[in-house]
CSV table of C-alpha atoms in Angstrom, one decimal:
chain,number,residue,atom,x,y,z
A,9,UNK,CA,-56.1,-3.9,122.9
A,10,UNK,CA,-55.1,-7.2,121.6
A,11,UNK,CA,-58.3,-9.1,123.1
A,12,UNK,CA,-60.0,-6.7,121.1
A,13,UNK,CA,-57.9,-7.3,117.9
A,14,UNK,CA,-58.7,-11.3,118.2
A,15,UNK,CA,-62.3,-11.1,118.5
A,16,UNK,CA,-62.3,-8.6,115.4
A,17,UNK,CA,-60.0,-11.1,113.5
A,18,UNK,CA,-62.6,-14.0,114.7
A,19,UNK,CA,-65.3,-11.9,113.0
A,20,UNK,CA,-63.9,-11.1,110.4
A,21,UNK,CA,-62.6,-14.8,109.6
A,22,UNK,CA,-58.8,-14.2,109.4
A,23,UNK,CA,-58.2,-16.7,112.3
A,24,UNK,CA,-60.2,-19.4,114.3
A,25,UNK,CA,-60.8,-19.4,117.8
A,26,UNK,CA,-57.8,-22.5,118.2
A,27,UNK,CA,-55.7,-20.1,116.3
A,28,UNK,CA,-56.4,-16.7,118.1
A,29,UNK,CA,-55.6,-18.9,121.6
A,30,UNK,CA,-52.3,-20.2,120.6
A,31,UNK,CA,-51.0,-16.8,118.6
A,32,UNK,CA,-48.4,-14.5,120.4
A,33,UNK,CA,-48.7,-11.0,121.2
A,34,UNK,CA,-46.5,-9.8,117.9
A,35,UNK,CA,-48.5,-12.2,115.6
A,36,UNK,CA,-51.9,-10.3,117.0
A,37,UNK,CA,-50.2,-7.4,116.4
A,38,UNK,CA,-49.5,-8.3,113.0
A,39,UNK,CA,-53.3,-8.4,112.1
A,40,UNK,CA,-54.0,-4.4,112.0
A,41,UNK,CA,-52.0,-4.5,109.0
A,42,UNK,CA,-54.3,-6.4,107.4
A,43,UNK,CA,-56.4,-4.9,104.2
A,44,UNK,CA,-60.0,-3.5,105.8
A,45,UNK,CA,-58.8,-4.9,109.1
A,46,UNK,CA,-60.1,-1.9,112.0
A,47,UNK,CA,-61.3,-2.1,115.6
A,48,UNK,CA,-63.1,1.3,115.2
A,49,UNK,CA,-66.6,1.2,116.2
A,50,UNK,CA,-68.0,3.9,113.7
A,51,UNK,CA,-66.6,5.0,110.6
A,52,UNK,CA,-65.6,8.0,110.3
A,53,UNK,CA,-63.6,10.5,107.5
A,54,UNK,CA,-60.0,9.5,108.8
A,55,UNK,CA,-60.6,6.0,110.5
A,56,UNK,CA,-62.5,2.4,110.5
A,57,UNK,CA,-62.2,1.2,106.9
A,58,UNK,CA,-58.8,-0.6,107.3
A,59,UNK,CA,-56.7,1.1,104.6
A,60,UNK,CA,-53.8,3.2,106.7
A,61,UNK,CA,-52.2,0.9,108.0
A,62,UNK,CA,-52.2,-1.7,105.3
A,63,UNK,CA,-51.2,1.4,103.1
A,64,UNK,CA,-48.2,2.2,105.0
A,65,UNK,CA,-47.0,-1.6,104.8
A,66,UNK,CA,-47.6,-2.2,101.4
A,67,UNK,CA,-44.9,1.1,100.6
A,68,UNK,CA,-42.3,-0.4,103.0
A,69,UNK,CA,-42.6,-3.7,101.3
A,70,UNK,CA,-42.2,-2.1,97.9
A,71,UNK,CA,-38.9,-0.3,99.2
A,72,UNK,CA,-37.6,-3.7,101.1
A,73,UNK,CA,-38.4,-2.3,104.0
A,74,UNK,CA,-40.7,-3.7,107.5
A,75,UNK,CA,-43.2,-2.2,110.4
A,76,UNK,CA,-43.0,-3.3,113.6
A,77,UNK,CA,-45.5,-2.6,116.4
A,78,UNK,CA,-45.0,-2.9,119.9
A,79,UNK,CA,-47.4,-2.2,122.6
A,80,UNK,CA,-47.7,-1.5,126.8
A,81,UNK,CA,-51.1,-1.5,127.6
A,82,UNK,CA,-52.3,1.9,129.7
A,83,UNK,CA,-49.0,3.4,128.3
A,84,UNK,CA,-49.1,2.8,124.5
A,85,UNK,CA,-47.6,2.0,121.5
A,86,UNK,CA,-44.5,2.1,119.3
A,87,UNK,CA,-44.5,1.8,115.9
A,88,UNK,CA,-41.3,1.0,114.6
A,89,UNK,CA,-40.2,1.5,110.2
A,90,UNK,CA,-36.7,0.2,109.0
A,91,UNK,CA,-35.6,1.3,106.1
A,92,UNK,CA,-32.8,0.3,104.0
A,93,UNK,CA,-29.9,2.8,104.9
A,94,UNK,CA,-29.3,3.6,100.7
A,95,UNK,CA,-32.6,4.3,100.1
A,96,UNK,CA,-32.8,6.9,102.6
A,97,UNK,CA,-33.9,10.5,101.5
A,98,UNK,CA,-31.0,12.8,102.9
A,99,UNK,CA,-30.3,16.8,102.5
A,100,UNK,CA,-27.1,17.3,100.1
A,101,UNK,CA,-25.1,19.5,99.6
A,102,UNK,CA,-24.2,19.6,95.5
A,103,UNK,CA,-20.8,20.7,94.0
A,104,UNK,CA,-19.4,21.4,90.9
A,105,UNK,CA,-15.6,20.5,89.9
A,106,UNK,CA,-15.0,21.6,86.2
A,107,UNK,CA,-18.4,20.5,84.1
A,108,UNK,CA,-18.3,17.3,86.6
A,109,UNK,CA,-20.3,17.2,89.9
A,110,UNK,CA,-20.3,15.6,93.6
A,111,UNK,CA,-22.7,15.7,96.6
A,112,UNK,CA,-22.0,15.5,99.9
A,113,UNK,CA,-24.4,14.7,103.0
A,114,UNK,CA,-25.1,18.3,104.8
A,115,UNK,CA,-24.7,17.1,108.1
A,116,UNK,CA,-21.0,15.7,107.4
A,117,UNK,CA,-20.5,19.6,106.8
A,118,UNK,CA,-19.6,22.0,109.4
A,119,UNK,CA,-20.2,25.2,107.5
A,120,UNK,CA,-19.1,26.5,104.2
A,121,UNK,CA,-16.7,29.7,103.8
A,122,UNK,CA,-15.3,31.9,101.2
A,123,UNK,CA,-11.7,32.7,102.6
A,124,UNK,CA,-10.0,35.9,102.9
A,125,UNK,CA,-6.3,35.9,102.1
A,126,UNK,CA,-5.8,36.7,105.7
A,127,UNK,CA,-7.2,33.9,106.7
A,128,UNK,CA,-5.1,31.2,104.6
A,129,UNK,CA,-1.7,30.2,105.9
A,130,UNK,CA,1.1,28.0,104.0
A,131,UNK,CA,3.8,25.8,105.5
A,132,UNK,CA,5.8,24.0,102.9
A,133,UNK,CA,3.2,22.9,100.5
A,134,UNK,CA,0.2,22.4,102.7
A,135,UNK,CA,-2.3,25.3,103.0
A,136,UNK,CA,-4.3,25.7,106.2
A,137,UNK,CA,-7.4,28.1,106.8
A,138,UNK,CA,-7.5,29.8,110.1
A,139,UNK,CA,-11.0,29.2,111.4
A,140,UNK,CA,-12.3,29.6,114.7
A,141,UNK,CA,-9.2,29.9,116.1
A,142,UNK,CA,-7.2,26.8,114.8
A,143,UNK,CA,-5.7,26.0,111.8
A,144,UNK,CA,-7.7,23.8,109.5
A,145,UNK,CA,-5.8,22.0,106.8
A,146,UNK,CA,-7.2,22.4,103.4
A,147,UNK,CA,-7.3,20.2,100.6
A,148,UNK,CA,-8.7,20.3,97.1
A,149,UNK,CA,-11.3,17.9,96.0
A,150,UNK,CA,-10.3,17.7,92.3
A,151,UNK,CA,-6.9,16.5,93.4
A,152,UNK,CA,-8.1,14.2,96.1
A,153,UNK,CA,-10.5,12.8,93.3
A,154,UNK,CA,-8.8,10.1,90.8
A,155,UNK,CA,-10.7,8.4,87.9
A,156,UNK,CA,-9.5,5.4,85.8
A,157,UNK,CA,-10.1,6.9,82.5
A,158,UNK,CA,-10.1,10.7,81.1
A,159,UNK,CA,-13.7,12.4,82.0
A,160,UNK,CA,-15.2,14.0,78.9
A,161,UNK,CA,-16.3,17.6,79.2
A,162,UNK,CA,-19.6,18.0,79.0
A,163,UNK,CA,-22.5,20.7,79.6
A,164,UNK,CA,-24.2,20.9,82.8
A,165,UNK,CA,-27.8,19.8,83.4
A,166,UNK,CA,-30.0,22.4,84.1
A,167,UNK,CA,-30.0,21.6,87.9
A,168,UNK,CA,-26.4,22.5,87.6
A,169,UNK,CA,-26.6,25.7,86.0
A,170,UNK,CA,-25.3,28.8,88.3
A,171,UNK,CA,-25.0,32.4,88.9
A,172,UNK,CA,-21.4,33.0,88.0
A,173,UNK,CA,-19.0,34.2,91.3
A,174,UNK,CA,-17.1,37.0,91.1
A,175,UNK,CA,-13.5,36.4,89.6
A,176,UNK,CA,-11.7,37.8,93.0
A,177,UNK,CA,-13.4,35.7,95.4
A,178,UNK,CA,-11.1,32.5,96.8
A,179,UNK,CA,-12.7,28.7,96.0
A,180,UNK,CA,-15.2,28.2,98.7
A,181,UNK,CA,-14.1,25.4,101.8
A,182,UNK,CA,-16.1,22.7,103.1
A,183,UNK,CA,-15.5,22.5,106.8
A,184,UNK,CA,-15.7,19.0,108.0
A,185,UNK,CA,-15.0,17.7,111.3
A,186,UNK,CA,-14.0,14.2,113.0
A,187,UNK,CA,-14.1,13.9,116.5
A,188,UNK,CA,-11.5,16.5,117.6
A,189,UNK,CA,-10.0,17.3,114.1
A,190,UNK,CA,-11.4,19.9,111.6
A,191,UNK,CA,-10.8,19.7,107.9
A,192,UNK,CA,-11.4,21.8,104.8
A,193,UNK,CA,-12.3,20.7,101.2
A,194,UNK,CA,-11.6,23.1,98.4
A,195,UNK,CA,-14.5,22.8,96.0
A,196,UNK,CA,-15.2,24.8,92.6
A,197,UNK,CA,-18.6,25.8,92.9
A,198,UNK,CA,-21.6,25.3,95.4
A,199,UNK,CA,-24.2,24.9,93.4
A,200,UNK,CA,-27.3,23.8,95.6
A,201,UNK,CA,-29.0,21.9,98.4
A,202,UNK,CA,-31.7,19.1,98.2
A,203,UNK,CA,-33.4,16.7,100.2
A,204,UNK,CA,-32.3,13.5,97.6
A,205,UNK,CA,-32.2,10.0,97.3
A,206,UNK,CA,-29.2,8.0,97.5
A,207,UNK,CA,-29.3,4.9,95.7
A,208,UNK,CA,-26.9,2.0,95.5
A,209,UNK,CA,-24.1,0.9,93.5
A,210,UNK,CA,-24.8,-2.0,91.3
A,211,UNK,CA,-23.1,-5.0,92.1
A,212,UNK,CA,-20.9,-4.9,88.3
A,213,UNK,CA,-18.5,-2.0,89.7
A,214,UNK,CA,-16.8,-1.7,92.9
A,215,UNK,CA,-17.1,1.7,94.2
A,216,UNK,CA,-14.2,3.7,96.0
A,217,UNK,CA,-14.7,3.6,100.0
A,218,UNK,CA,-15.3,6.6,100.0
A,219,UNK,CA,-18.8,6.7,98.4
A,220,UNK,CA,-22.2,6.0,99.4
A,221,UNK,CA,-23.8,5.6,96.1
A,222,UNK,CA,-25.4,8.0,93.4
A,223,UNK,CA,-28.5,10.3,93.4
A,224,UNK,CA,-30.2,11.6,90.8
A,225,UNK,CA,-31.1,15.7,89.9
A,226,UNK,CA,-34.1,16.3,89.0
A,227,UNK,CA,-33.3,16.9,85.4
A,228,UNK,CA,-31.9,13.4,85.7
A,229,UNK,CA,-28.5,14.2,85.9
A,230,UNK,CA,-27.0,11.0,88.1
A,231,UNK,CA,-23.8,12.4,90.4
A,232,UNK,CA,-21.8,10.2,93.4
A,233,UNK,CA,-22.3,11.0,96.8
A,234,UNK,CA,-19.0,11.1,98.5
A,235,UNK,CA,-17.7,10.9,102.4
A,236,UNK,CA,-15.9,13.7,102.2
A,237,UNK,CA,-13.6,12.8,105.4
A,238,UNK,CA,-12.6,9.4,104.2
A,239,UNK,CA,-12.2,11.0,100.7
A,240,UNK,CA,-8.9,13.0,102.3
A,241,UNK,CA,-7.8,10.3,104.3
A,242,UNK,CA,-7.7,7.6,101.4
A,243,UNK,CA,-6.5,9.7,98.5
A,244,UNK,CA,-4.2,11.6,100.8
A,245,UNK,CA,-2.6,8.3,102.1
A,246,UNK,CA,-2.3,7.1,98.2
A,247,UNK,CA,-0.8,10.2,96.9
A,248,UNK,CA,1.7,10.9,99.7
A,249,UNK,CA,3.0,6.6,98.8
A,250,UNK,CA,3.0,7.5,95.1
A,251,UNK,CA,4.8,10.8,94.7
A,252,UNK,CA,7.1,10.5,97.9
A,253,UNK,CA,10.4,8.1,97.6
A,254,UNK,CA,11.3,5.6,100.2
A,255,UNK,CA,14.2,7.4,102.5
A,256,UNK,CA,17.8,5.5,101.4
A,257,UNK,CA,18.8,2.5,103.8
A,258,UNK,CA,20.6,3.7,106.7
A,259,UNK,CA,24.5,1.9,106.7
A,260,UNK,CA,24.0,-1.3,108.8
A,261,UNK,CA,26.9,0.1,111.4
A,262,UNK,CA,24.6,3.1,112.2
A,263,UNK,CA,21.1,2.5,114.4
A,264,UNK,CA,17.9,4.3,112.6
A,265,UNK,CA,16.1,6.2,115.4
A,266,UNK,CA,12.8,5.6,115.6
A,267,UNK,CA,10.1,7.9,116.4
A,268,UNK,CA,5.9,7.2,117.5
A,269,UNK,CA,3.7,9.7,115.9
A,270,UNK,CA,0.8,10.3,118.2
A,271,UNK,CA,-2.4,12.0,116.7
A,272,UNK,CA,-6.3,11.1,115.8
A,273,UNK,CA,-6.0,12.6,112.3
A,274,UNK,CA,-5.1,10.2,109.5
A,275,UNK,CA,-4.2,12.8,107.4
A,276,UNK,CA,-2.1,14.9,109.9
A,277,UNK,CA,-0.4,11.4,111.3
A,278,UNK,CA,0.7,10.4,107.6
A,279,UNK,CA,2.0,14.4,106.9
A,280,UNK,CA,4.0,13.9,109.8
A,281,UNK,CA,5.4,10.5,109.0
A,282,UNK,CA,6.4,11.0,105.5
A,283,UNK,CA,8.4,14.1,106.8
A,284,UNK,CA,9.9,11.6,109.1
A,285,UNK,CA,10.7,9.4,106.9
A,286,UNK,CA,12.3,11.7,104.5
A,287,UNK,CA,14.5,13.2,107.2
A,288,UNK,CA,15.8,9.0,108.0
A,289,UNK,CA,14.0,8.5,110.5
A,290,UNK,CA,11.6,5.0,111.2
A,291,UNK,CA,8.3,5.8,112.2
A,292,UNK,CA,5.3,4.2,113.8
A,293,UNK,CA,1.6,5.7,114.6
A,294,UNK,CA,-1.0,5.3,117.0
A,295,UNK,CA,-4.4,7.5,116.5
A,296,UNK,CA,-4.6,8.0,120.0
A,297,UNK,CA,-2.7,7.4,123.6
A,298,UNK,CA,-3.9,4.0,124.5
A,299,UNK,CA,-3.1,2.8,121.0
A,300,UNK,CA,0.4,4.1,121.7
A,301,UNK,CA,1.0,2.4,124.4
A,302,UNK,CA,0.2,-0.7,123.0
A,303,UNK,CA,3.1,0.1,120.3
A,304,UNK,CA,5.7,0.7,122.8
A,305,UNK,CA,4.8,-2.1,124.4
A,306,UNK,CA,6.1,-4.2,121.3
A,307,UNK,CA,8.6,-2.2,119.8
A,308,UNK,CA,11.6,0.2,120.8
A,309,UNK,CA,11.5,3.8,120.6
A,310,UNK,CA,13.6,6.5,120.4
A,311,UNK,CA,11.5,9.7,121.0
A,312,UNK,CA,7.5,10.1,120.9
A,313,UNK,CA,5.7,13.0,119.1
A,314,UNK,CA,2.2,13.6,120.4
A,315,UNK,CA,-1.2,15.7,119.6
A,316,UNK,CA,-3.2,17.2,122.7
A,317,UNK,CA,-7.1,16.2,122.1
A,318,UNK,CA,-7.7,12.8,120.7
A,319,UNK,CA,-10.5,10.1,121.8
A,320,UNK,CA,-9.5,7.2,124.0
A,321,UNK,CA,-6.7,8.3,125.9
A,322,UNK,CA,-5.8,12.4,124.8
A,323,UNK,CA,-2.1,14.2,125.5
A,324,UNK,CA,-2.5,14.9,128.8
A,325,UNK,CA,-3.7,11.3,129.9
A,326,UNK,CA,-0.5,10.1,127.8
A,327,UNK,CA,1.6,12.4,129.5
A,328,UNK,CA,0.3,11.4,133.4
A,329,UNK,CA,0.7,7.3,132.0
A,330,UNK,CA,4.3,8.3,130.6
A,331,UNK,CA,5.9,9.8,133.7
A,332,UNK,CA,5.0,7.6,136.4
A,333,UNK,CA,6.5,4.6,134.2
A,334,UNK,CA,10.0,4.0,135.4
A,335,UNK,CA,11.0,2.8,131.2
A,336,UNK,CA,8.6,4.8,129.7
A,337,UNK,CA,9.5,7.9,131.6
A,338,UNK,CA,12.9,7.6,129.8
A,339,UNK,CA,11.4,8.4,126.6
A,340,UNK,CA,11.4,12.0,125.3
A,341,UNK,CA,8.1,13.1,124.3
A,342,UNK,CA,7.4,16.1,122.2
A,343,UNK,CA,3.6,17.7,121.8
A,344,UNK,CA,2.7,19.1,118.6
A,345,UNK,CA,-0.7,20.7,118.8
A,346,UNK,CA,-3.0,22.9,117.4
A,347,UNK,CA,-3.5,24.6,121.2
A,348,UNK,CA,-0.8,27.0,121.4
A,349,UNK,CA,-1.9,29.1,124.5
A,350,UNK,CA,0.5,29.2,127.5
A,351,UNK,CA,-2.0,27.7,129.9
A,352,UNK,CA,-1.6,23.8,128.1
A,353,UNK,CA,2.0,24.6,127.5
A,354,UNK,CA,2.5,25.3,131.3
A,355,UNK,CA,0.4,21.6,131.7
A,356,UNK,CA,2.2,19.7,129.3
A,357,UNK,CA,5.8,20.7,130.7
A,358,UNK,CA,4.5,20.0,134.2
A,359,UNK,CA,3.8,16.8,133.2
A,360,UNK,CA,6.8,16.1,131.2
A,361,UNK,CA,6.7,17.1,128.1
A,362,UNK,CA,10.4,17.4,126.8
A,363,UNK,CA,9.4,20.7,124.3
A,364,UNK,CA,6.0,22.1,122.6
A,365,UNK,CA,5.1,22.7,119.4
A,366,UNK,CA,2.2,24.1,117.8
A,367,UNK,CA,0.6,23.2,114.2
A,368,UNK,CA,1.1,24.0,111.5
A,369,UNK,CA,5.0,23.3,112.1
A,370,UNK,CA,7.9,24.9,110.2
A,371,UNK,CA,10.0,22.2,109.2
A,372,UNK,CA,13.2,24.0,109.0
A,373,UNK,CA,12.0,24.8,112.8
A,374,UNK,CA,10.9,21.2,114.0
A,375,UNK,CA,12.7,18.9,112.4
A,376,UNK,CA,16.3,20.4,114.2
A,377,UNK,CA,14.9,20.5,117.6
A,378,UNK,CA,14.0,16.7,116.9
A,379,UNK,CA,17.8,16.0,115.4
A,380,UNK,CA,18.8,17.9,118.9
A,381,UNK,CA,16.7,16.2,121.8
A,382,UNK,CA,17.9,12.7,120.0
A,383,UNK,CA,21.3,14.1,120.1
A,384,UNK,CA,21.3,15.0,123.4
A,385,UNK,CA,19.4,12.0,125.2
A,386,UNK,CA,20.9,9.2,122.9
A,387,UNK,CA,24.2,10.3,122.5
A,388,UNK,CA,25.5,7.1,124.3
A,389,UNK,CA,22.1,5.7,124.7
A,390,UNK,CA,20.1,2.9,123.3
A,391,UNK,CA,16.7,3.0,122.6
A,392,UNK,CA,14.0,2.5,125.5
A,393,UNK,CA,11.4,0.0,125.2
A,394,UNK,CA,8.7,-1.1,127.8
């Protein structure tokens, strides 16, 4: 009732009458805040002496953050606290890697498995986890992880103290999931879950991307709070440009084919391009089918590799857009998925999918049939733009 506010403010000499006539409704609003400010007409044990609401503004002030009250008379009112995003209390999940640990948010976190050998597949030198019936790529953190300068081995705090695992059970995986794509960090030890703080960075170091700050245990051991998904997709990216050389130039008499790489996953997208690439081919990505038509709109291409589910514009979408283009149609596309039933194999082919491949992929298998629809389509053919 802000009338009601204003004459208890009059009283109570906060504002004048001149004032209280010229103030808007979020100013008035402003006054219940106020130390021993209250529109109760008795006091009682829980109301009328003014100290709740001052209370609860004085310990967002002190954490930088605000209140805000808005209000509908005969229908209520919202009260509104902002809080700075770092400062946050959040449930994490806390992991050991040798005597050093990390913590990740629990509701980046899918669920958390210890594998059976059944259930782990290998192509080349990528492991994958069968999980719910698709293969999830699996990555270890402590290789994904890079520091700057040797960490010493230390002995963990208390908080980080364990009941040992039995030697015959596998590491146990992280599932995380973006969008349409599932992932799997390898992780030493899970050691607990809290409801923490995460604090800032300080403005002297510049963190990785992939962190959110620090929290501390509470024997005051202080570990990083990690994004565990853009942990994969940076490192990953770095490594694979590190250890991987550049293909050798192509002779200037003989045209490089290129090939468009259509997938959501960073990760996946980069796996497949560097096998590319070491095989001689060119290679350009989109994460999706509306970003890959914006590529062939600007540059040639000779055949297009594309995923099933991704945001945007998915497989199927790319497929319809790609046939009923008279250039585009010219194209070769090949879907490499993680759906290997016959029903979307059926619908990709009907819509002009030149062959279909499921993930993982066998290189020795995918990388000929590649070599073979080029042959075949460009054997006295240039490449197709739109």
């Amino acid at each position: 009732d802000l009338e009601k506010i204003s004459r208890k403010a009059m009283e109570k000499g906060l504002i004048s009458s001149a004032q209280a006539k010229q103030m808007s409704e979020d100013r008035l609003s402003e006054l219940i805040f106020e130390p021993g400010f209250s529109t109760a007409q008795k006091v009682t044990e829980i109301s009328g002496r003014g100290v709740g609401l001052d209370s609860v503004r004085a310990s967002l002030r002190s954490l930088k953050g605000k209140v805000q009250v808005t209000s509908i008379p005969g229908k209520g009112s919202v009260f509104t606290l902002r809080l700075p995003l770092t400062l946050t209390i959040a449930k994490l999940l806390v992991c050991l890697e040798g005597t050093s640990a990390i913590a990740l948010p629990s509701d980046s976190i899918e669920e958390i498995i210890v594998p059976k050998q059944t259930q782990i597949k290998v192509s080349g030198e990528q492991r994958f986890l069968d999980w719910q019936g698709q293969l999830v790529p699996v990555y270890r953190a402590k290789r994904l992880l890079e520091y700057g300068c040797p960490l010493p081995e230390t002995i963990p705090g208390k908080a980080l103290v364990t009941i040992p695992t039995p030697s015959h059970w596998a590491l146990p995986l992280l599932i995380l999931r973006r969008d349409y794509q599932c992932f799997a960090l390898e992780v030493e030890r899970v050691v607990t879950e809290q409801e923490l703080v995460i604090k800032p960075f300080g403005k002297v170091i510049s963190p990785p991307a992939y962190t959110y700050g620090c929290t501390i245990l509470g024997d005051g051991s202080i570990i990083p709070v990690i994004d565990g998904l853009t942990l994969i997709e940076q490192a990953f990216g770095q490594s694979a440009n590190s250890t991987v050389k550049p293909p050798k130039a192509a002779p200037k008499n003989k045209t490089v084919p290129t090939i468009l790489a259509i997938d959501d996953s960073t990760a996946l997208r980069r796996t497949l391009a560097l096998s590319l690439q070491k095989s001689g081919y060119k290679v350009l990505q989109a994460k999706d089918g509306q970003e890959a038509l914006e590529k062939l709109a600007q540059s040639p291409v000779h055949l297009i590799v594309c995923d099933l589910e991704m945001p945007n514009m998915n497989g199927f979408e790319f497929l319809n857009h790609h046939r009923q283009d008279l250039k585009l149609s010219k194209i070769p596309v090949v879907m490499l998925t993680s759906r290997g039933n016959d029903k979307h194999r059926k619908l990709a082919t009907h819509l002009g999918a030149t062959a279909y491949f499921s993930k993982p992929y066998i290189e020795q298998e995918f990388l000929p049939a590649l070599k073979n629809i080029l042959h075949q389509r460009y054997a006295k053919k240039k490449a197709v733009s739109i």
